[in-house]
Amino acid sequence: MGEEWGNVQLEDLYEQYSDAIFRFVLLHTGDSQHAEDITQEVFIRAYKGLGQFEGRSSYKTWLYTIARNTTHDFYRKKRPIAFLPSFFQNQPEVTEMTPSEIAELGEGVALLYEALSKLKPHYREIIVLRQIKEFSIKETAEVLGCSEAKVKSTTHRAMAALKKELNVEGFQHESVQS
Amino acid sequence: MNPFKADLELKKKLQQLNKVSRDTKAKQMTWSKIERKTVRMNWWDKMRRRLLHPIVIGPAVAFLLLLIIPNSFFNENSPSPHSSDQEIESDGMVMMDQGPLTNDEDDSPVESMKGSEEIDDKDYLDVLAYDVQTESDFENFYQFIQTETVADVGDEYKNTILNLLEDLDQLIKLKYMEEIIDLAQYLDPAFYENYPALLYNLFETDPMEFLNGLTEIDMGSEEVIVSSLTQYGKEKNKLSDMLSKIKHHIGDKSLLNNVERRRWNDLVAALGYEKYAGTDVEGEVLQKSEEVISFLMDDFSGLASFIHQEQGIQILNNPDKKSGLLFSRAEINSMEEVSIVSPLGKQLDMKKDEENLTSNELADETSQHLLDVVSLKYYQDIPNHPDELSTIHQEYPAGLYAEFQPKDMQNDHNEGNAFQLIFEDQEGTWYLVGIIMEGLLDSILESS
């Protein structure tokens, strides 16, 4: 009974959140196949943890927390290069979308994506959560496992870094000020 | 023009990134895979529960105990029948003699395993330590430390990682200053006390980035950081270096942020204080300050001998030079004939009927009730001007000032009632170049 309940819950969660989780992961990886794989892993981990979920946070922040950790784990396992000598390091950049995916975004947004992908990872994730996913400060703090004050200060810094990057990309003049 | 318009536009554009479509077929396939895996997990779960059922596990454990206990009991209590270096096990296998038992070998299998895991961890961390050479490496390292709860590891590992942070490339330190401080604090919440060398190293890399990077530090810890840094600088005879590095950035517009500005001022004040604490300079300036104060209350013209011969003296309402007037030494000397009651005297007027006091009694009264706090500082935020960049140090870069604060105002933190005497060095002697005291200038102008 419990398992069936678990499966039903998982399917509900998948229906409700999988698209959002997929896009969240995609914004970090830039690769839709990896994003699908990670999304799959997220829901398997959620299934394993469903029995221990105490409802102290919402399902949404809980799943995003799993998604964040799974994304980190995925790339750490996939890219031991960072921890190994330099001859292993000729690997492709993680955040590269396919041409069709970039085209789909439109020129202005594609530039924005490029700028976003050049930010420090924790700046990128805070922008994704606060500005793109529109999480509250409290929700963002839950997902990132930090204080609300830290979320505020990091968001401010991250947005400043993004604007700086956009100026480099020439985005500011063409898109924002027009 | 609405200053938030650009931000709003940017946010709108950012949200378009959330509209990337997802292939429905891929979505369905992902769910199928999840279903298959969870079904398998269910099966294993059922099996595990069945195997762990007391009816199954009970006899199995009992059987294992029967195998293990008599064997170990026999091994411990009977001498080996074999005198050679080899020992024949009960199953007939021959193994090498392990040598005399040591404390290490007395450890339980769990402990031994834990030990080997620790060695593995250490090796892994050592590998990390030598391979964080690029920005990308650092980003992975940063995520790794935070997701692997490395904070739970022992002091040896903390040292390894904190040493790594100290040895990072300058460019990485510059770009990731905030993250480095964050990591160090994560590993040891009191790293700024326990690892002053790392603290100093980060400060030295770029004082501005360092102070800006202290985002998560509360005010209490900030005091500890300032104290730790200045003590370290003092021990290593680097206070002058630190001051000159920090002076290089004074006036930077990015310091307008209140929090960062407070950190900046606190650090420079502490550095300045430490630099002169206990020196002859401090003694000279403090002694002269006390004498100047007695002249301010009694004989204004007596100030002349303390005044800088070339620069004269500025009487200011606040540290902004525009708020005051410049007087030469001769001009102050000529005030002998003019009766000036300085605000210092006026304050006493209001407090006591000092006309009935002798000058000695007046001086005692003053030191007892009015001028309780005397400190020598190099630089401090402007009283009542928290948003301005004009500071005593900016106006008087070579100056030292002694600050006096009325005793009864101490608890109110009413800095506006404090006043400062600013001195500058002229060929080894410190002369008065400025007095910042609200109302003093008006008194002089009214009287003359």
XYZ file of C-alpha atoms in Angstrom:
626
model
C 0.000 0.000 0.000
C 2.804 2.304 1.052
C 4.666 1.634 -2.205
C 1.609 2.275 -4.290
C 1.078 5.453 -2.348
C 4.710 6.290 -2.991
C 4.353 5.671 -6.731
C 1.205 7.733 -6.973
C 2.881 10.550 -5.127
C 5.923 10.330 -7.353
C 3.848 10.396 -10.519
C 1.965 13.408 -9.221
C 5.205 15.139 -8.373
C 6.601 14.265 -11.779
C 3.569 15.664 -13.564
C 3.597 18.802 -11.505
C 7.287 19.621 -11.296
C 9.300 17.699 -13.880
C 9.112 20.390 -16.573
C 10.244 23.079 -14.155
C 13.027 20.878 -12.812
C 14.096 20.014 -16.353
C 14.365 23.703 -17.280
C 16.175 24.484 -14.040
C 18.736 21.795 -14.800
C 18.930 22.812 -18.454
C 19.880 26.344 -17.458
C 22.841 24.886 -15.612
C 23.904 22.254 -18.086
C 22.853 23.689 -21.421
C 22.372 20.163 -22.702
C 18.846 18.795 -22.959
C 19.936 15.144 -22.883
C 21.918 15.684 -19.708
C 19.013 17.669 -18.320
C 16.687 14.688 -18.977
C 19.139 12.286 -17.324
C 19.505 14.513 -14.304
C 15.741 15.016 -14.076
C 15.353 11.250 -14.050
C 17.902 10.949 -11.241
C 16.185 13.721 -9.310
C 12.894 11.839 -9.227
C 14.565 8.551 -8.363
C 16.284 10.239 -5.439
C 12.981 11.838 -4.516
C 11.361 8.394 -4.553
C 14.032 7.049 -2.237
C 13.618 9.989 0.097
C 9.867 10.295 -0.052
C 9.414 8.214 3.089
C 11.718 10.518 5.027
C 10.191 13.711 3.689
C 8.810 15.410 6.774
C 7.047 18.296 5.098
C 9.211 20.908 6.799
C 9.771 22.463 3.390
C 7.473 22.409 0.394
C 7.745 19.675 -2.244
C 8.893 22.383 -4.622
C 11.930 23.518 -2.625
C 12.699 19.925 -1.661
C 12.790 18.840 -5.307
C 14.854 21.847 -6.332
C 17.318 21.075 -3.565
C 17.638 17.530 -4.880
C 17.964 18.889 -8.419
C 20.727 21.247 -7.403
C 22.683 18.523 -5.600
C 22.123 16.027 -8.389
C 23.391 18.495 -10.981
C 26.531 19.106 -8.942
C 27.071 15.371 -8.457
C 26.437 14.641 -12.103
C 29.103 17.011 -13.296
C 31.536 16.082 -10.614
C 31.317 12.448 -11.613
C 31.275 13.269 -15.269
C 34.125 15.712 -15.059
C 36.857 14.430 -12.779
C 39.065 16.636 -14.910
C 38.916 19.430 -12.424
C 40.561 17.278 -9.834
C 43.065 15.507 -12.022
C 46.212 16.614 -13.824
C 45.978 18.964 -16.723
C 46.273 16.382 -19.501
C 42.738 15.305 -18.717
C 41.403 18.763 -19.066
C 40.620 18.990 -22.777
C 36.933 18.514 -22.232
C 34.090 20.496 -23.771
C 32.503 23.325 -21.818
C 29.495 22.222 -19.801
C 27.216 25.027 -20.642
C 26.936 24.773 -24.390
C 23.534 24.643 -25.977
C 23.030 23.157 -29.382
C 22.563 25.673 -32.228
C 18.882 24.815 -32.530
C 18.354 25.320 -28.840
C 20.071 28.694 -28.991
C 18.084 29.697 -32.073
C 14.921 28.772 -30.259
C 15.689 31.339 -27.587
C 15.874 34.312 -29.958
C 18.909 36.524 -30.379
C 18.550 38.739 -27.280
C 17.765 35.868 -24.974
C 20.550 33.767 -26.453
C 23.008 36.534 -25.588
C 21.550 36.567 -22.133
C 22.033 32.825 -21.896
C 25.649 33.196 -22.992
C 26.246 35.832 -20.324
C 24.525 33.700 -17.700
C 26.636 30.688 -18.586
C 29.799 32.710 -18.020
C 28.910 33.586 -14.445
C 30.230 31.776 -11.410
C 28.013 28.712 -10.849
C 26.557 29.954 -7.565
C 25.771 33.334 -9.120
C 24.062 31.511 -11.963
C 21.948 29.347 -9.685
C 20.825 32.265 -7.573
C 19.766 34.209 -10.677
C 17.935 31.167 -11.996
C 16.068 30.698 -8.727
C 15.343 34.320 -7.862
C 14.935 36.005 -11.218
C 13.911 33.232 -13.575
C 12.040 30.829 -11.328
C 10.889 33.703 -9.118
C 11.520 31.884 -5.882
C 11.087 33.935 -2.729
C 14.183 34.748 -0.682
C 13.095 32.157 1.885
C 12.584 29.441 -0.736
C 15.912 30.251 -2.376
C 17.659 30.062 0.984
C 16.066 26.641 1.591
C 17.212 25.289 -1.758
C 20.729 26.648 -1.458
C 21.031 25.813 2.228
C 22.147 29.279 3.239
C 20.804 32.268 5.131
C 18.305 34.724 3.691
C 20.834 37.519 4.179
C 23.274 35.588 2.038
C 20.632 35.180 -0.672
C 20.024 38.924 -0.709
C 23.658 39.908 -0.896
C 24.543 37.227 -3.434
C 21.575 38.122 -5.657
C 22.749 41.709 -5.698
C 26.269 40.691 -6.610
C 25.121 38.132 -9.142
C 22.921 40.658 -10.960
C 25.779 43.157 -10.999
C 28.036 40.474 -12.462
C 25.414 39.584 -15.069
C 25.012 43.220 -16.130
C 28.765 43.539 -16.403
C 28.894 40.416 -18.542
C 26.039 41.716 -20.685
C 27.856 44.954 -21.296
C 30.797 42.939 -22.518
C 28.447 41.017 -24.795
C 26.925 44.258 -26.110
C 23.519 43.185 -24.890
C 22.818 46.285 -22.804
C 22.682 48.639 -25.761
C 20.794 46.470 -28.146
C 18.194 44.910 -25.960
C 17.717 46.495 -22.588
C 17.889 50.143 -23.498
C 15.920 49.876 -26.692
C 13.775 58.106 -16.358
C 12.839 55.200 -14.149
C 16.113 53.713 -12.868
C 14.442 50.340 -12.370
C 13.287 50.092 -15.977
C 16.476 48.429 -17.172
C 16.341 45.934 -14.296
C 12.737 45.137 -15.084
C 13.555 44.614 -18.758
C 16.438 42.374 -17.808
C 14.223 40.313 -15.537
C 11.641 39.920 -18.312
C 14.330 38.727 -20.689
C 15.683 36.350 -18.073
C 12.267 34.822 -17.607
C 12.128 34.000 -21.298
C 14.913 31.545 -20.586
C 12.357 29.586 -18.629
C 10.233 29.079 -21.731
C 12.444 26.573 -23.500
C 10.151 23.774 -24.575
C 10.653 20.211 -23.432
C 10.278 17.322 -25.830
C 7.135 15.472 -24.715
C 8.516 12.194 -26.030
C 11.679 12.634 -23.989
C 9.611 13.535 -20.974
C 7.569 10.360 -21.360
C 10.699 8.270 -21.808
C 12.223 9.743 -18.674
C 9.112 8.802 -16.723
C 9.218 5.264 -18.136
C 12.810 4.899 -16.965
C 11.921 6.245 -13.545
C 9.029 3.798 -13.310
C 11.217 0.847 -14.294
C 13.880 1.762 -11.791
C 11.456 2.368 -8.959
C 9.759 -0.979 -9.663
C 13.157 -2.699 -9.419
C 13.879 -0.783 -6.262
C 10.524 -1.943 -4.890
C 11.440 -5.551 -5.622
C 14.800 -5.208 -3.890
C 13.140 -3.453 -1.033
C 10.691 -6.333 -0.567
C 13.532 -8.844 -0.758
C 15.580 -6.916 1.732
C 12.676 -6.750 4.153
C 12.063 -10.471 3.799
C 15.723 -11.281 4.354
C 15.871 -9.015 7.361
C 12.751 -10.559 8.882
C 13.583 -11.903 12.390
C 12.572 -15.432 11.353
C 15.232 -15.393 8.638
C 17.879 -13.161 10.122
C 17.747 -14.658 13.651
C 19.040 -18.151 12.795
C 21.504 -16.692 10.287
C 23.073 -14.444 12.905
C 23.166 -17.281 15.424
C 24.949 -19.514 12.901
C 27.522 -16.827 12.154
C 28.166 -16.258 15.833
C 28.756 -19.973 16.299
C 31.335 -19.841 13.543
C 33.115 -16.709 14.683
C 33.176 -16.781 18.500
C 34.735 -20.214 19.197
C 37.297 -19.576 16.480
C 38.473 -16.297 17.945
C 38.252 -17.711 21.472
C 40.466 -20.607 20.398
C 42.963 -18.286 18.693
C 43.332 -16.046 21.717
C 43.592 -18.717 24.418
C 45.718 -21.464 22.998
C 49.343 -21.135 21.965
C 50.082 -21.678 18.353
C 50.997 -25.287 17.651
C 53.263 -24.027 14.887
C 56.681 -22.710 15.699
C 57.467 -21.592 12.195
C 56.770 -18.140 10.766
C 53.741 -19.522 9.053
C 50.387 -20.375 10.519
C 47.855 -22.816 9.191
C 44.316 -21.575 9.299
C 41.428 -23.863 10.146
C 40.367 -23.902 6.519
C 43.797 -25.121 5.525
C 44.968 -21.853 4.015
C 48.521 -20.805 4.821
C 49.112 -17.198 5.654
C 52.123 -15.145 6.639
C 52.807 -14.391 10.275
C 51.447 -10.958 11.138
C 54.161 -10.326 13.723
C 53.510 -9.302 17.317
C 50.148 -7.784 18.028
C 50.156 -4.006 18.235
C 47.553 -1.575 19.436
C 46.656 -0.905 15.829
C 45.901 -4.538 15.256
C 43.665 -4.566 18.279
C 41.369 -2.161 16.477
C 38.026 -3.487 15.394
C 37.433 -4.167 11.707
C 35.135 -1.147 11.615
C 37.869 1.052 13.009
C 40.433 -0.321 10.575
C 38.085 0.268 7.690
C 37.407 3.779 8.902
C 41.128 4.357 9.063
C 41.652 3.267 5.490
C 38.764 5.425 4.345
C 40.369 8.371 6.040
C 43.571 7.696 4.176
C 41.621 7.546 0.948
C 39.883 10.787 1.777
C 43.154 12.403 2.593
C 44.690 11.207 -0.663
C 41.727 12.573 -2.495
C 41.941 15.891 -0.773
C 45.665 15.999 -1.402
C 44.973 15.451 -5.078
C 42.550 18.316 -4.945
C 45.088 20.430 -3.194
C 47.550 20.119 -6.019
C 45.121 20.456 -8.875
C 43.162 23.603 -8.188
C 44.948 25.663 -10.728
C 42.266 27.138 -12.922
C 39.057 29.015 -12.257
C 37.059 26.014 -13.397
C 38.950 23.810 -10.922
C 38.159 26.208 -8.153
C 34.466 26.281 -8.980
C 34.328 22.478 -8.830
C 36.368 22.466 -5.666
C 34.036 25.028 -4.085
C 30.991 22.925 -4.907
C 32.751 19.757 -3.784
C 33.631 21.066 -0.358
C 30.092 22.246 0.238
C 28.297 19.156 -0.985
C 30.526 16.530 0.598
C 30.233 17.839 4.163
C 33.978 18.062 4.320
C 33.461 20.362 7.271
C 33.040 17.246 9.407
C 36.566 16.039 8.741
C 39.365 16.470 11.237
C 41.763 19.333 11.750
C 44.368 17.774 9.488
C 42.022 18.006 6.505
C 40.944 21.483 7.420
C 44.578 22.496 7.476
C 45.130 20.899 4.082
C 42.240 22.782 2.558
C 42.941 26.063 4.312
C 46.570 25.858 3.213
C 45.349 25.239 -0.293
C 43.251 28.384 -0.096
C 46.317 30.323 0.947
C 48.330 28.896 -1.933
C 45.764 29.594 -4.630
C 46.787 31.584 -7.632
C 46.473 35.362 -7.150
C 43.994 35.701 -10.000
C 41.746 33.005 -8.536
C 41.926 34.693 -5.147
C 40.963 37.991 -6.702
C 38.007 36.587 -8.596
C 36.738 34.276 -5.867
C 37.587 36.212 -2.717
C 34.035 35.985 -1.385
C 33.888 32.232 -2.031
C 37.285 31.650 -0.446
C 36.227 33.454 2.718
C 32.950 31.551 2.591
C 34.795 28.215 2.328
C 37.231 29.048 5.093
C 34.362 30.046 7.333
C 32.462 26.895 6.396
C 35.410 24.729 7.387
C 36.149 26.661 10.535
C 33.636 29.277 11.647
C 36.398 30.952 13.640
C 39.028 30.742 10.904
C 39.729 34.440 11.214
C 40.967 33.804 14.742
C 42.541 30.420 14.130
C 44.138 31.130 10.766
C 45.374 34.742 10.891
C 47.994 33.946 8.240
C 45.266 33.062 5.736
C 43.284 36.110 6.783
C 46.290 38.336 6.227
C 47.116 36.608 2.977
C 43.632 37.350 1.615
C 43.771 40.919 2.839
C 47.160 41.383 1.235
C 45.917 40.026 -2.088
C 43.519 42.934 -2.365
C 42.238 44.837 0.685
C 39.196 46.087 -1.199
C 38.117 42.657 -2.476
C 38.813 41.215 0.953
C 36.628 43.699 2.810
C 33.892 43.442 0.206
C 34.071 39.664 0.425
C 33.092 39.564 4.072
C 29.410 39.355 3.197
C 28.300 36.845 5.788
C 30.231 38.213 8.729
C 28.279 39.727 11.586
C 29.450 42.811 13.409
C 30.823 40.873 16.377
C 32.976 38.728 14.124
C 34.012 41.791 12.210
C 35.621 43.202 15.324
C 37.486 39.933 15.790
C 38.662 40.046 12.172
C 39.914 43.605 12.535
C 41.656 42.730 15.776
C 43.116 39.505 14.367
C 44.448 41.290 11.288
C 45.981 44.169 13.184
C 47.581 41.847 15.742
C 49.020 39.716 12.977
C 50.283 42.838 11.197
C 51.878 44.021 14.428
C 53.580 40.688 15.074
C 54.980 40.620 11.561
C 55.881 44.318 11.515
C 53.560 44.901 8.626
C 51.271 47.589 9.998
C 52.818 50.306 7.840
C 52.471 48.112 4.745
C 48.868 47.385 5.601
C 48.085 51.044 6.094
C 49.705 52.079 2.855
C 47.837 49.341 0.972
C 44.546 50.415 2.416
C 45.245 54.120 1.884
C 45.658 53.348 -1.767
C 41.930 52.608 -1.981
C 40.587 55.415 0.173
C 38.211 57.553 -1.790
C 36.999 54.714 -3.949
C 33.350 55.174 -4.799
C 32.553 51.529 -4.175
C 33.089 52.174 -0.487
C 29.845 54.084 -0.348
C 28.016 50.983 0.753
C 27.455 51.455 4.462
C 28.484 47.979 5.554
C 31.674 47.959 3.552
C 32.452 51.483 4.619
C 32.085 50.577 8.270
C 34.468 47.662 7.829
C 36.921 49.894 6.047
C 36.878 52.585 8.691
C 37.095 50.145 11.567
C 40.097 48.469 10.043
C 41.949 51.667 9.255
C 41.215 53.071 12.709
C 42.497 49.865 14.314
C 45.575 49.782 12.099
C 46.296 53.423 12.860
C 45.846 52.858 16.540
C 48.071 49.777 16.600
C 50.730 51.574 14.620
C 51.137 54.301 17.230
C 50.000 52.515 20.384
C 52.647 52.794 23.075
C 54.995 54.868 20.936
C 56.541 58.263 21.695
C 54.304 59.768 19.035
C 51.215 58.689 20.927
C 52.608 60.106 24.159
C 53.482 63.442 22.531
C 50.132 63.875 20.791
C 48.086 62.930 23.829
C 50.019 65.212 26.141
C 49.734 68.124 23.729
C 46.048 67.414 23.335
C 45.435 67.746 27.045
C 47.328 71.048 27.118
C 45.400 72.326 24.108
C 42.145 71.526 25.874
C 43.081 73.500 28.916
C 43.818 76.481 26.649
C 40.519 76.001 24.877
C 38.737 76.420 28.198
C 40.787 79.207 29.614
C 43.275 81.105 27.426
C 42.500 80.797 23.770
C 45.584 82.664 22.624
C 47.755 80.126 24.432
C 46.941 77.763 21.613
C 49.331 79.628 19.298
C 52.471 77.796 20.371
C 50.905 74.462 19.398
C 49.914 75.564 15.908
C 51.691 74.429 12.778
C 53.924 77.289 11.669
C 53.338 76.872 7.951
C 49.866 75.445 7.700
C 48.165 77.400 10.475
C 45.049 75.891 11.992
C 41.620 75.169 10.633
C 38.661 75.519 12.922
C 35.984 73.251 11.570
C 32.412 72.387 12.399
C 32.895 68.954 10.862
C 35.742 67.161 9.077
C 34.878 68.788 5.771
C 37.371 71.583 5.255
C 34.684 73.659 3.565
C 32.910 73.941 6.922
C 35.723 75.903 8.536
C 38.126 78.808 8.423
C 41.915 78.867 8.369
C 43.801 80.900 10.967
C 47.530 81.525 11.049
C 49.533 81.119 14.220
C 49.827 84.955 14.428
C 46.059 85.382 14.125
C 45.428 83.016 16.986
C 48.101 84.771 19.010
C 46.400 88.111 18.458
C 43.226 86.794 20.022
C 44.842 87.359 23.372
C 42.794 90.509 23.828
C 39.538 88.914 22.764
C 37.446 86.997 25.207
C 36.398 83.766 23.589
C 34.231 81.266 25.356
C 34.596 78.068 23.433
C 31.756 75.533 23.262
C 33.806 73.547 25.710
C 33.520 76.401 28.199
C 29.837 76.829 27.373
C 29.149 73.204 28.093
C 30.739 73.664 31.477
C 28.682 76.789 32.015
C 25.537 74.800 31.644
C 26.701 72.004 33.870
C 28.199 73.882 36.820
C 28.482 77.383 38.137
C 32.165 77.335 37.207
C 32.590 81.088 37.870
C 32.973 80.165 41.497
C 35.635 77.579 40.704
C 39.359 78.192 40.638
C 41.125 77.238 37.429
C 42.490 74.073 39.040
C 39.024 73.111 40.210
C 37.760 73.853 36.731
C 40.378 71.581 35.209
C 39.491 68.811 37.658
C 35.837 69.276 36.947
C 36.552 69.076 33.264
C 38.574 65.918 33.406
C 36.113 64.324 35.769
C 32.898 65.122 33.989
C 33.564 66.201 30.491
C 36.667 64.752 28.906
C 36.639 61.164 29.824
C 37.566 59.453 26.605
C 40.895 60.310 25.121
C 42.071 58.164 22.294
C 44.474 58.508 19.466
C 43.121 57.514 16.132
C 44.329 57.709 12.641
C 41.111 57.625 10.769
C 37.456 57.317 11.546
C 34.079 57.697 9.978
C 32.836 61.244 10.038
C 30.507 61.915 12.945
C 27.042 62.660 11.595
C 28.158 62.244 8.007
C 27.781 58.551 7.380
C 27.076 58.912 3.693
C 29.929 61.178 2.794
C 33.334 60.137 1.718
C 34.974 63.158 3.251
C 36.844 61.908 6.282
C 39.507 63.253 8.535
C 41.993 61.056 6.807
C 41.041 62.339 3.388
C 41.297 65.932 4.509
C 44.447 65.334 6.518
C 46.200 62.318 4.999
C 49.282 62.821 7.158
C 47.318 63.669 10.274
C 46.731 61.997 13.615
C 43.883 63.017 15.749
C 42.978 62.739 19.366
C 39.302 62.376 20.046
C 37.577 63.573 23.174
C 34.131 62.584 24.149
C 32.077 63.965 27.015
C 31.606 61.281 29.613
C 27.882 61.731 29.935
C 27.503 61.273 26.204
C 29.254 57.942 26.029
C 26.210 55.872 26.667
C 24.136 57.803 24.153
C 26.646 57.142 21.356
C 26.152 60.743 20.419
C 29.227 61.225 18.318
C 28.227 64.767 17.460
C 29.324 65.855 20.906
C 32.803 64.471 20.481
C 35.523 66.753 19.186
C 38.854 66.108 17.576
C 42.254 67.732 17.601
C 44.271 67.032 14.489
C 48.049 67.050 14.513
C 50.622 66.835 11.755
C 54.305 66.157 11.940
C 56.773 68.903 11.100
C 60.390 67.798 11.296
C 59.792 65.402 14.157
C 57.408 67.588 16.171
C 53.642 67.250 16.095
C 51.701 70.495 15.605
C 48.021 71.285 15.753
C 46.543 71.793 12.280
C 42.832 71.462 12.962
C 40.150 71.490 15.594
C 36.823 69.936 14.773
C 34.316 71.202 17.257
C 30.843 72.288 16.420
C 30.197 75.901 17.432
C 33.821 76.853 18.107
C 34.135 78.810 14.886
C 30.933 80.747 15.663
C 32.293 81.624 19.099
C 35.508 82.965 17.577
C 33.653 84.989 14.949
C 31.225 86.420 17.507
C 34.006 87.481 19.850
C 36.414 88.985 17.351
